[in-house]
């Protein structure tokens, strides 16, 4: 067989009925977002029959420090163009601190860059970011005071705190696990999070952010902590999932991951899927 006999695909295959394509832009060392989100959407599929596929673009990041985070931001447009080649329905920029390192409210600009790149590439898509999803979800839930757990070194945790407070939400307490290697963050044991969360000063809190990082595993602990503490519990991953579902017009119907994804705070009707 010669090369002339080979037919190459020049465009993505048409989507099957009741199937949504989700594009992710993730740090190159991320090992969690592409495991927790598919599991969450598997549960959504079980409840609704809607199918979801995932398509990722990766931007270089090894150490979670300000310099590498800002360098990653400059790659967002290229990543958006690459992942939009798959004709995805929605793109999620899944690096919370890379956006927050740019200063309060930076998610708006980052999401516009990604949307513009996908549109100019001929495959427009809805866009969210983990940073934007976290603050918008808290606002939608009516949370004015929160406590949070983050894996970062203290200066980055403080930066996240200031970003959230810049959105009008008071951070009563923040526990910093002080891990700077991104692979090490992904290896943290989520089953230790309930014990860690018990140390949070949460009197007066409206919600808990159990993982203010898409790389820190947390899914097995979300429902446990919510049930134990009697407060809404979200993570960067669950907030991003919530906004992806909203962008697709799908009602959250996910069990075992907190009230947010079970539909407790849904304000918009769904079903365009």
PDB file of C-alpha atoms in Angstrom:
ATOM      1  CA  UNK A   1       0.000   0.000   0.000  1.00  0.00           C
ATOM      2  CA  UNK A   2       1.324   3.434  -0.885  1.00  0.00           C
ATOM      3  CA  UNK A   3       0.733   6.675   0.945  1.00  0.00           C
ATOM      4  CA  UNK A   4      -1.584   7.728  -1.853  1.00  0.00           C
ATOM      5  CA  UNK A   5      -3.883   4.835  -0.946  1.00  0.00           C
ATOM      6  CA  UNK A   6      -4.312   6.006   2.648  1.00  0.00           C
ATOM      7  CA  UNK A   7      -7.318   8.188   3.417  1.00  0.00           C
ATOM      8  CA  UNK A   8      -6.637  10.607   6.249  1.00  0.00           C
ATOM      9  CA  UNK A   9      -9.323  12.132   8.423  1.00  0.00           C
ATOM     10  CA  UNK A  10      -9.467  15.846   7.699  1.00  0.00           C
ATOM     11  CA  UNK A  11     -12.200  16.739  10.179  1.00  0.00           C
ATOM     12  CA  UNK A  12     -13.518  15.344  13.467  1.00  0.00           C
ATOM     13  CA  UNK A  13     -16.102  12.612  13.176  1.00  0.00           C
ATOM     14  CA  UNK A  14     -19.655  13.911  13.673  1.00  0.00           C
ATOM     15  CA  UNK A  15     -20.839  13.558  17.246  1.00  0.00           C
ATOM     16  CA  UNK A  16     -23.259  10.778  17.995  1.00  0.00           C
ATOM     17  CA  UNK A  17     -26.689  11.648  19.312  1.00  0.00           C
ATOM     18  CA  UNK A  18     -26.742  12.531  23.023  1.00  0.00           C
ATOM     19  CA  UNK A  19     -22.973  12.887  23.108  1.00  0.00           C
ATOM     20  CA  UNK A  20     -21.065  15.960  24.269  1.00  0.00           C
ATOM     21  CA  UNK A  21     -17.367  16.631  23.717  1.00  0.00           C
ATOM     22  CA  UNK A  22     -15.518  18.290  26.573  1.00  0.00           C
ATOM     23  CA  UNK A  23     -12.166  19.956  25.907  1.00  0.00           C
ATOM     24  CA  UNK A  24      -9.680  20.373  28.741  1.00  0.00           C
ATOM     25  CA  UNK A  25      -6.594  22.571  28.931  1.00  0.00           C
ATOM     26  CA  UNK A  26      -4.444  21.127  31.692  1.00  0.00           C
ATOM     27  CA  UNK A  27      -0.908  21.542  33.039  1.00  0.00           C
ATOM     28  CA  UNK A  28       1.466  18.960  31.567  1.00  0.00           C
ATOM     29  CA  UNK A  29       2.027  17.399  34.997  1.00  0.00           C
ATOM     30  CA  UNK A  30      -1.665  17.197  35.912  1.00  0.00           C
ATOM     31  CA  UNK A  31      -2.836  13.680  36.753  1.00  0.00           C
ATOM     32  CA  UNK A  32      -6.118  14.402  38.535  1.00  0.00           C
ATOM     33  CA  UNK A  33      -8.424  16.466  36.335  1.00  0.00           C
ATOM     34  CA  UNK A  34      -8.523  13.762  33.671  1.00  0.00           C
ATOM     35  CA  UNK A  35      -9.497  11.171  36.279  1.00  0.00           C
ATOM     36  CA  UNK A  36     -11.947  13.020  38.542  1.00  0.00           C
ATOM     37  CA  UNK A  37     -13.950  14.704  35.773  1.00  0.00           C
ATOM     38  CA  UNK A  38     -14.529  11.540  33.728  1.00  0.00           C
ATOM     39  CA  UNK A  39     -15.684   9.788  36.910  1.00  0.00           C
ATOM     40  CA  UNK A  40     -18.091  12.598  37.710  1.00  0.00           C
ATOM     41  CA  UNK A  41     -19.470  12.606  34.181  1.00  0.00           C
ATOM     42  CA  UNK A  42     -19.756   8.806  34.259  1.00  0.00           C
ATOM     43  CA  UNK A  43     -22.161   9.245  37.170  1.00  0.00           C
ATOM     44  CA  UNK A  44     -24.004  11.940  35.217  1.00  0.00           C
ATOM     45  CA  UNK A  45     -24.290   9.544  32.271  1.00  0.00           C
ATOM     46  CA  UNK A  46     -25.693   6.807  34.491  1.00  0.00           C
ATOM     47  CA  UNK A  47     -28.418   9.162  35.673  1.00  0.00           C
ATOM     48  CA  UNK A  48     -29.287  10.824  32.366  1.00  0.00           C
ATOM     49  CA  UNK A  49     -28.107   8.688  29.452  1.00  0.00           C
ATOM     50  CA  UNK A  50     -26.042  11.577  28.081  1.00  0.00           C
ATOM     51  CA  UNK A  51     -22.544  10.552  26.988  1.00  0.00           C
ATOM     52  CA  UNK A  52     -19.402  12.656  27.420  1.00  0.00           C
ATOM     53  CA  UNK A  53     -15.993  12.321  25.814  1.00  0.00           C
ATOM     54  CA  UNK A  54     -12.843  14.180  26.888  1.00  0.00           C
ATOM     55  CA  UNK A  55     -10.142  15.752  24.740  1.00  0.00           C
ATOM     56  CA  UNK A  56      -7.109  17.444  26.287  1.00  0.00           C
ATOM     57  CA  UNK A  57      -4.381  19.901  25.411  1.00  0.00           C
ATOM     58  CA  UNK A  58      -1.412  20.213  27.773  1.00  0.00           C
ATOM     59  CA  UNK A  59       0.725  23.214  28.726  1.00  0.00           C
ATOM     60  CA  UNK A  60       4.097  22.832  30.420  1.00  0.00           C
ATOM     61  CA  UNK A  61       4.095  23.053  34.226  1.00  0.00           C
ATOM     62  CA  UNK A  62       6.165  21.095  36.758  1.00  0.00           C
ATOM     63  CA  UNK A  63       6.676  23.323  39.799  1.00  0.00           C
ATOM     64  CA  UNK A  64       3.739  25.252  41.192  1.00  0.00           C
ATOM     65  CA  UNK A  65       5.382  28.647  41.423  1.00  0.00           C
ATOM     66  CA  UNK A  66       4.477  32.064  40.111  1.00  0.00           C
ATOM     67  CA  UNK A  67       7.016  32.013  37.271  1.00  0.00           C
ATOM     68  CA  UNK A  68       5.876  28.698  35.768  1.00  0.00           C
ATOM     69  CA  UNK A  69       2.224  29.590  36.281  1.00  0.00           C
ATOM     70  CA  UNK A  70       2.547  32.861  34.373  1.00  0.00           C
ATOM     71  CA  UNK A  71       4.446  31.090  31.580  1.00  0.00           C
ATOM     72  CA  UNK A  72       1.579  28.603  31.287  1.00  0.00           C
ATOM     73  CA  UNK A  73      -0.921  31.432  30.848  1.00  0.00           C
ATOM     74  CA  UNK A  74       0.811  32.497  27.631  1.00  0.00           C
ATOM     75  CA  UNK A  75       0.095  29.075  26.130  1.00  0.00           C
ATOM     76  CA  UNK A  76      -3.680  29.189  26.663  1.00  0.00           C
ATOM     77  CA  UNK A  77      -4.503  30.411  23.155  1.00  0.00           C
ATOM     78  CA  UNK A  78      -2.392  27.745  21.440  1.00  0.00           C
ATOM     79  CA  UNK A  79      -3.917  25.047  23.641  1.00  0.00           C
ATOM     80  CA  UNK A  80      -7.426  26.300  22.878  1.00  0.00           C
ATOM     81  CA  UNK A  81      -6.780  26.150  19.149  1.00  0.00           C
ATOM     82  CA  UNK A  82      -5.397  22.628  19.461  1.00  0.00           C
ATOM     83  CA  UNK A  83      -8.247  21.211  21.525  1.00  0.00           C
ATOM     84  CA  UNK A  84     -10.891  22.997  19.443  1.00  0.00           C
ATOM     85  CA  UNK A  85      -9.696  20.971  16.434  1.00  0.00           C
ATOM     86  CA  UNK A  86     -11.722  18.149  18.016  1.00  0.00           C
ATOM     87  CA  UNK A  87     -14.881  20.267  17.593  1.00  0.00           C
ATOM     88  CA  UNK A  88     -15.575  20.237  21.324  1.00  0.00           C
ATOM     89  CA  UNK A  89     -18.762  21.714  22.766  1.00  0.00           C
ATOM     90  CA  UNK A  90     -17.112  23.302  25.781  1.00  0.00           C
ATOM     91  CA  UNK A  91     -13.542  24.063  26.842  1.00  0.00           C
ATOM     92  CA  UNK A  92     -12.454  24.142  30.487  1.00  0.00           C
ATOM     93  CA  UNK A  93      -9.179  25.846  31.380  1.00  0.00           C
ATOM     94  CA  UNK A  94      -8.190  23.556  34.223  1.00  0.00           C
ATOM     95  CA  UNK A  95      -5.417  25.324  36.083  1.00  0.00           C
ATOM     96  CA  UNK A  96      -6.834  27.453  38.839  1.00  0.00           C
ATOM     97  CA  UNK A  97      -3.682  29.159  40.110  1.00  0.00           C
ATOM     98  CA  UNK A  98      -2.303  29.901  36.631  1.00  0.00           C
ATOM     99  CA  UNK A  99      -5.251  32.238  36.179  1.00  0.00           C
ATOM    100  CA  UNK A 100      -5.331  33.544  39.743  1.00  0.00           C
ATOM    101  CA  UNK A 101      -1.633  34.456  39.552  1.00  0.00           C
ATOM    102  CA  UNK A 102      -2.630  37.238  37.162  1.00  0.00           C
ATOM    103  CA  UNK A 103      -4.683  39.038  39.800  1.00  0.00           C
ATOM    104  CA  UNK A 104      -8.335  39.249  40.930  1.00  0.00           C
ATOM    105  CA  UNK A 105     -10.895  38.834  38.169  1.00  0.00           C
ATOM    106  CA  UNK A 106      -8.341  37.496  35.672  1.00  0.00           C
ATOM    107  CA  UNK A 107     -10.562  34.539  34.760  1.00  0.00           C
ATOM    108  CA  UNK A 108     -12.701  36.819  32.616  1.00  0.00           C
ATOM    109  CA  UNK A 109      -9.802  37.746  30.352  1.00  0.00           C
ATOM    110  CA  UNK A 110      -8.445  34.192  30.225  1.00  0.00           C
ATOM    111  CA  UNK A 111     -11.814  32.810  29.202  1.00  0.00           C
ATOM    112  CA  UNK A 112     -12.122  35.456  26.487  1.00  0.00           C
ATOM    113  CA  UNK A 113      -8.672  34.528  25.095  1.00  0.00           C
ATOM    114  CA  UNK A 114      -9.649  30.862  24.911  1.00  0.00           C
ATOM    115  CA  UNK A 115     -13.070  31.551  23.374  1.00  0.00           C
ATOM    116  CA  UNK A 116     -11.540  33.860  20.776  1.00  0.00           C
ATOM    117  CA  UNK A 117      -8.851  31.324  19.829  1.00  0.00           C
ATOM    118  CA  UNK A 118     -11.409  28.535  19.368  1.00  0.00           C
ATOM    119  CA  UNK A 119     -13.713  30.796  17.376  1.00  0.00           C
ATOM    120  CA  UNK A 120     -10.908  31.991  15.089  1.00  0.00           C
ATOM    121  CA  UNK A 121      -9.947  28.342  14.566  1.00  0.00           C
ATOM    122  CA  UNK A 122     -13.398  27.692  13.139  1.00  0.00           C
ATOM    123  CA  UNK A 123     -14.705  25.680  16.098  1.00  0.00           C
ATOM    124  CA  UNK A 124     -16.409  28.031  18.578  1.00  0.00           C
ATOM    125  CA  UNK A 125     -17.134  26.536  21.983  1.00  0.00           C
ATOM    126  CA  UNK A 126     -18.478  27.518  25.364  1.00  0.00           C
ATOM    127  CA  UNK A 127     -15.649  28.283  27.801  1.00  0.00           C
ATOM    128  CA  UNK A 128     -15.117  28.100  31.527  1.00  0.00           C
ATOM    129  CA  UNK A 129     -12.077  28.081  33.787  1.00  0.00           C
ATOM    130  CA  UNK A 130     -11.468  26.491  37.155  1.00  0.00           C
ATOM    131  CA  UNK A 131     -10.749  29.910  38.652  1.00  0.00           C
ATOM    132  CA  UNK A 132     -13.910  31.449  37.261  1.00  0.00           C
ATOM    133  CA  UNK A 133     -16.008  28.394  38.067  1.00  0.00           C
ATOM    134  CA  UNK A 134     -14.901  28.405  41.698  1.00  0.00           C
ATOM    135  CA  UNK A 135     -15.841  32.005  42.435  1.00  0.00           C
ATOM    136  CA  UNK A 136     -18.988  32.044  40.282  1.00  0.00           C
ATOM    137  CA  UNK A 137     -20.253  28.838  41.885  1.00  0.00           C
ATOM    138  CA  UNK A 138     -19.713  30.232  45.378  1.00  0.00           C
ATOM    139  CA  UNK A 139     -21.567  33.385  44.373  1.00  0.00           C
ATOM    140  CA  UNK A 140     -24.431  31.384  42.874  1.00  0.00           C
ATOM    141  CA  UNK A 141     -24.683  29.354  46.080  1.00  0.00           C
ATOM    142  CA  UNK A 142     -24.906  32.583  48.060  1.00  0.00           C
ATOM    143  CA  UNK A 143     -21.729  31.810  50.002  1.00  0.00           C
ATOM    144  CA  UNK A 144     -20.365  34.955  51.605  1.00  0.00           C
ATOM    145  CA  UNK A 145     -17.911  33.314  54.003  1.00  0.00           C
ATOM    146  CA  UNK A 146     -15.885  30.184  53.326  1.00  0.00           C
ATOM    147  CA  UNK A 147     -13.005  28.104  54.671  1.00  0.00           C
ATOM    148  CA  UNK A 148     -10.647  26.256  52.361  1.00  0.00           C
ATOM    149  CA  UNK A 149      -7.892  23.670  51.985  1.00  0.00           C
ATOM    150  CA  UNK A 150      -5.135  24.186  49.410  1.00  0.00           C
ATOM    151  CA  UNK A 151      -2.016  22.149  48.590  1.00  0.00           C
ATOM    152  CA  UNK A 152       0.168  25.151  47.762  1.00  0.00           C
ATOM    153  CA  UNK A 153       3.048  26.853  49.482  1.00  0.00           C
ATOM    154  CA  UNK A 154       1.864  29.656  51.769  1.00  0.00           C
ATOM    155  CA  UNK A 155       2.397  32.554  49.302  1.00  0.00           C
ATOM    156  CA  UNK A 156       0.272  30.856  46.614  1.00  0.00           C
ATOM    157  CA  UNK A 157      -2.427  29.956  49.126  1.00  0.00           C
ATOM    158  CA  UNK A 158      -2.506  33.607  50.151  1.00  0.00           C
ATOM    159  CA  UNK A 159      -2.835  34.584  46.493  1.00  0.00           C
ATOM    160  CA  UNK A 160      -5.821  32.252  46.092  1.00  0.00           C
ATOM    161  CA  UNK A 161      -7.328  33.688  49.251  1.00  0.00           C
ATOM    162  CA  UNK A 162      -6.980  37.238  47.944  1.00  0.00           C
ATOM    163  CA  UNK A 163      -8.473  36.238  44.589  1.00  0.00           C
ATOM    164  CA  UNK A 164     -11.563  34.772  46.236  1.00  0.00           C
ATOM    165  CA  UNK A 165     -11.898  37.776  48.522  1.00  0.00           C
ATOM    166  CA  UNK A 166     -11.583  39.997  45.446  1.00  0.00           C
ATOM    167  CA  UNK A 167     -14.834  38.377  44.296  1.00  0.00           C
ATOM    168  CA  UNK A 168     -16.569  39.530  47.482  1.00  0.00           C
ATOM    169  CA  UNK A 169     -16.271  36.281  49.452  1.00  0.00           C
ATOM    170  CA  UNK A 170     -14.579  36.312  52.847  1.00  0.00           C
ATOM    171  CA  UNK A 171     -12.094  33.523  53.551  1.00  0.00           C
ATOM    172  CA  UNK A 172     -12.364  32.747  57.250  1.00  0.00           C
ATOM    173  CA  UNK A 173      -9.523  30.243  57.259  1.00  0.00           C
ATOM    174  CA  UNK A 174      -7.161  28.547  54.821  1.00  0.00           C
ATOM    175  CA  UNK A 175      -5.049  25.463  55.445  1.00  0.00           C
ATOM    176  CA  UNK A 176      -1.974  25.234  53.227  1.00  0.00           C
ATOM    177  CA  UNK A 177      -0.374  21.807  52.751  1.00  0.00           C
ATOM    178  CA  UNK A 178       2.788  23.400  51.308  1.00  0.00           C
ATOM    179  CA  UNK A 179       3.524  21.060  48.399  1.00  0.00           C
ATOM    180  CA  UNK A 180       5.212  22.734  45.430  1.00  0.00           C
ATOM    181  CA  UNK A 181       5.850  19.792  43.066  1.00  0.00           C
ATOM    182  CA  UNK A 182       2.751  19.293  40.937  1.00  0.00           C
ATOM    183  CA  UNK A 183       3.180  15.529  40.618  1.00  0.00           C
ATOM    184  CA  UNK A 184       3.434  15.313  44.402  1.00  0.00           C
ATOM    185  CA  UNK A 185       0.201  17.293  44.704  1.00  0.00           C
ATOM    186  CA  UNK A 186      -1.502  14.709  42.505  1.00  0.00           C
ATOM    187  CA  UNK A 187      -0.249  11.932  44.789  1.00  0.00           C
ATOM    188  CA  UNK A 188      -1.794  13.361  47.962  1.00  0.00           C
ATOM    189  CA  UNK A 189      -4.232  11.011  49.688  1.00  0.00           C
ATOM    190  CA  UNK A 190      -7.811  12.356  49.451  1.00  0.00           C
ATOM    191  CA  UNK A 191      -8.880  10.130  52.326  1.00  0.00           C
ATOM    192  CA  UNK A 192      -6.879  12.354  54.680  1.00  0.00           C
ATOM    193  CA  UNK A 193      -8.941  15.404  53.757  1.00  0.00           C
ATOM    194  CA  UNK A 194     -11.746  14.858  56.304  1.00  0.00           C
ATOM    195  CA  UNK A 195      -9.193  14.964  59.126  1.00  0.00           C
ATOM    196  CA  UNK A 196      -7.532  18.042  57.630  1.00  0.00           C
ATOM    197  CA  UNK A 197     -10.885  19.769  57.180  1.00  0.00           C
ATOM    198  CA  UNK A 198     -11.738  19.271  60.844  1.00  0.00           C
ATOM    199  CA  UNK A 199      -8.962  21.719  61.695  1.00  0.00           C
ATOM    200  CA  UNK A 200     -10.532  24.505  59.658  1.00  0.00           C
ATOM    201  CA  UNK A 201     -11.916  27.466  61.593  1.00  0.00           C
ATOM    202  CA  UNK A 202     -15.339  27.389  60.041  1.00  0.00           C
ATOM    203  CA  UNK A 203     -17.655  29.142  62.512  1.00  0.00           C
ATOM    204  CA  UNK A 204     -19.922  31.341  60.404  1.00  0.00           C
ATOM    205  CA  UNK A 205     -18.866  29.689  57.135  1.00  0.00           C
ATOM    206  CA  UNK A 206     -21.417  29.191  54.380  1.00  0.00           C
ATOM    207  CA  UNK A 207     -19.346  26.623  52.472  1.00  0.00           C
ATOM    208  CA  UNK A 208     -16.049  24.753  52.428  1.00  0.00           C
ATOM    209  CA  UNK A 209     -13.609  24.522  49.534  1.00  0.00           C
ATOM    210  CA  UNK A 210     -12.090  21.113  50.169  1.00  0.00           C
ATOM    211  CA  UNK A 211      -9.544  21.399  47.362  1.00  0.00           C
ATOM    212  CA  UNK A 212      -8.686  24.804  45.911  1.00  0.00           C
ATOM    213  CA  UNK A 213      -6.671  23.049  43.195  1.00  0.00           C
ATOM    214  CA  UNK A 214      -7.643  20.865  40.241  1.00  0.00           C
ATOM    215  CA  UNK A 215      -4.575  18.672  40.831  1.00  0.00           C
ATOM    216  CA  UNK A 216      -5.220  17.808  44.480  1.00  0.00           C
ATOM    217  CA  UNK A 217      -7.407  14.657  44.596  1.00  0.00           C
ATOM    218  CA  UNK A 218     -10.535  15.171  46.650  1.00  0.00           C
ATOM    219  CA  UNK A 219     -13.489  13.348  45.105  1.00  0.00           C
ATOM    220  CA  UNK A 220     -13.672  10.461  47.646  1.00  0.00           C
ATOM    221  CA  UNK A 221     -13.866  12.978  50.503  1.00  0.00           C
ATOM    222  CA  UNK A 222     -16.391  15.549  49.247  1.00  0.00           C
ATOM    223  CA  UNK A 223     -19.586  13.807  50.342  1.00  0.00           C
ATOM    224  CA  UNK A 224     -17.957  12.579  53.550  1.00  0.00           C
ATOM    225  CA  UNK A 225     -16.980  16.083  54.647  1.00  0.00           C
ATOM    226  CA  UNK A 226     -20.290  17.606  53.569  1.00  0.00           C
ATOM    227  CA  UNK A 227     -22.253  15.024  55.540  1.00  0.00           C
ATOM    228  CA  UNK A 228     -20.044  15.369  58.610  1.00  0.00           C
ATOM    229  CA  UNK A 229     -19.892  19.155  58.757  1.00  0.00           C
ATOM    230  CA  UNK A 230     -23.347  20.015  57.532  1.00  0.00           C
ATOM    231  CA  UNK A 231     -22.004  22.629  55.125  1.00  0.00           C
ATOM    232  CA  UNK A 232     -21.917  22.683  51.329  1.00  0.00           C
ATOM    233  CA  UNK A 233     -18.559  21.339  50.139  1.00  0.00           C
ATOM    234  CA  UNK A 234     -17.120  22.108  46.727  1.00  0.00           C
ATOM    235  CA  UNK A 235     -13.753  21.729  45.049  1.00  0.00           C
ATOM    236  CA  UNK A 236     -12.111  23.266  42.005  1.00  0.00           C
ATOM    237  CA  UNK A 237     -13.033  20.087  40.129  1.00  0.00           C
ATOM    238  CA  UNK A 238     -16.692  19.939  41.202  1.00  0.00           C
ATOM    239  CA  UNK A 239     -17.182  23.643  40.464  1.00  0.00           C
ATOM    240  CA  UNK A 240     -15.652  23.169  37.010  1.00  0.00           C
ATOM    241  CA  UNK A 241     -17.895  20.169  36.393  1.00  0.00           C
ATOM    242  CA  UNK A 242     -20.900  22.233  37.450  1.00  0.00           C
ATOM    243  CA  UNK A 243     -20.079  24.990  34.984  1.00  0.00           C
ATOM    244  CA  UNK A 244     -19.421  22.535  32.156  1.00  0.00           C
ATOM    245  CA  UNK A 245     -22.869  21.056  32.734  1.00  0.00           C
ATOM    246  CA  UNK A 246     -24.415  24.518  32.799  1.00  0.00           C
ATOM    247  CA  UNK A 247     -22.648  25.450  29.559  1.00  0.00           C
ATOM    248  CA  UNK A 248     -24.082  22.326  27.936  1.00  0.00           C
ATOM    249  CA  UNK A 249     -27.553  23.001  29.319  1.00  0.00           C
ATOM    250  CA  UNK A 250     -27.566  19.810  31.399  1.00  0.00           C
ATOM    251  CA  UNK A 251     -29.042  19.527  34.882  1.00  0.00           C
ATOM    252  CA  UNK A 252     -26.505  18.204  37.435  1.00  0.00           C
ATOM    253  CA  UNK A 253     -27.538  14.671  38.456  1.00  0.00           C
ATOM    254  CA  UNK A 254     -24.359  13.350  40.074  1.00  0.00           C
ATOM    255  CA  UNK A 255     -24.450  11.310  43.266  1.00  0.00           C
ATOM    256  CA  UNK A 256     -21.841  11.074  46.011  1.00  0.00           C
ATOM    257  CA  UNK A 257     -20.040  14.332  45.218  1.00  0.00           C
ATOM    258  CA  UNK A 258     -21.893  16.896  47.298  1.00  0.00           C
ATOM    259  CA  UNK A 259     -25.132  18.792  46.977  1.00  0.00           C
ATOM    260  CA  UNK A 260     -23.841  21.066  44.220  1.00  0.00           C
ATOM    261  CA  UNK A 261     -23.584  18.258  41.678  1.00  0.00           C
ATOM    262  CA  UNK A 262     -26.704  16.546  42.967  1.00  0.00           C
ATOM    263  CA  UNK A 263     -28.645  19.600  41.788  1.00  0.00           C
ATOM    264  CA  UNK A 264     -29.242  21.306  45.131  1.00  0.00           C
ATOM    265  CA  UNK A 265     -28.250  24.733  43.836  1.00  0.00           C
ATOM    266  CA  UNK A 266     -29.332  24.504  40.222  1.00  0.00           C
ATOM    267  CA  UNK A 267     -31.031  27.669  39.041  1.00  0.00           C
ATOM    268  CA  UNK A 268     -31.164  27.016  35.317  1.00  0.00           C
ATOM    269  CA  UNK A 269     -33.326  24.498  33.538  1.00  0.00           C
ATOM    270  CA  UNK A 270     -31.506  22.003  31.407  1.00  0.00           C
ATOM    271  CA  UNK A 271     -31.921  19.439  28.734  1.00  0.00           C
ATOM    272  CA  UNK A 272     -30.449  20.720  25.495  1.00  0.00           C
ATOM    273  CA  UNK A 273     -28.308  17.595  25.381  1.00  0.00           C
TER     274      UNK A 273
END
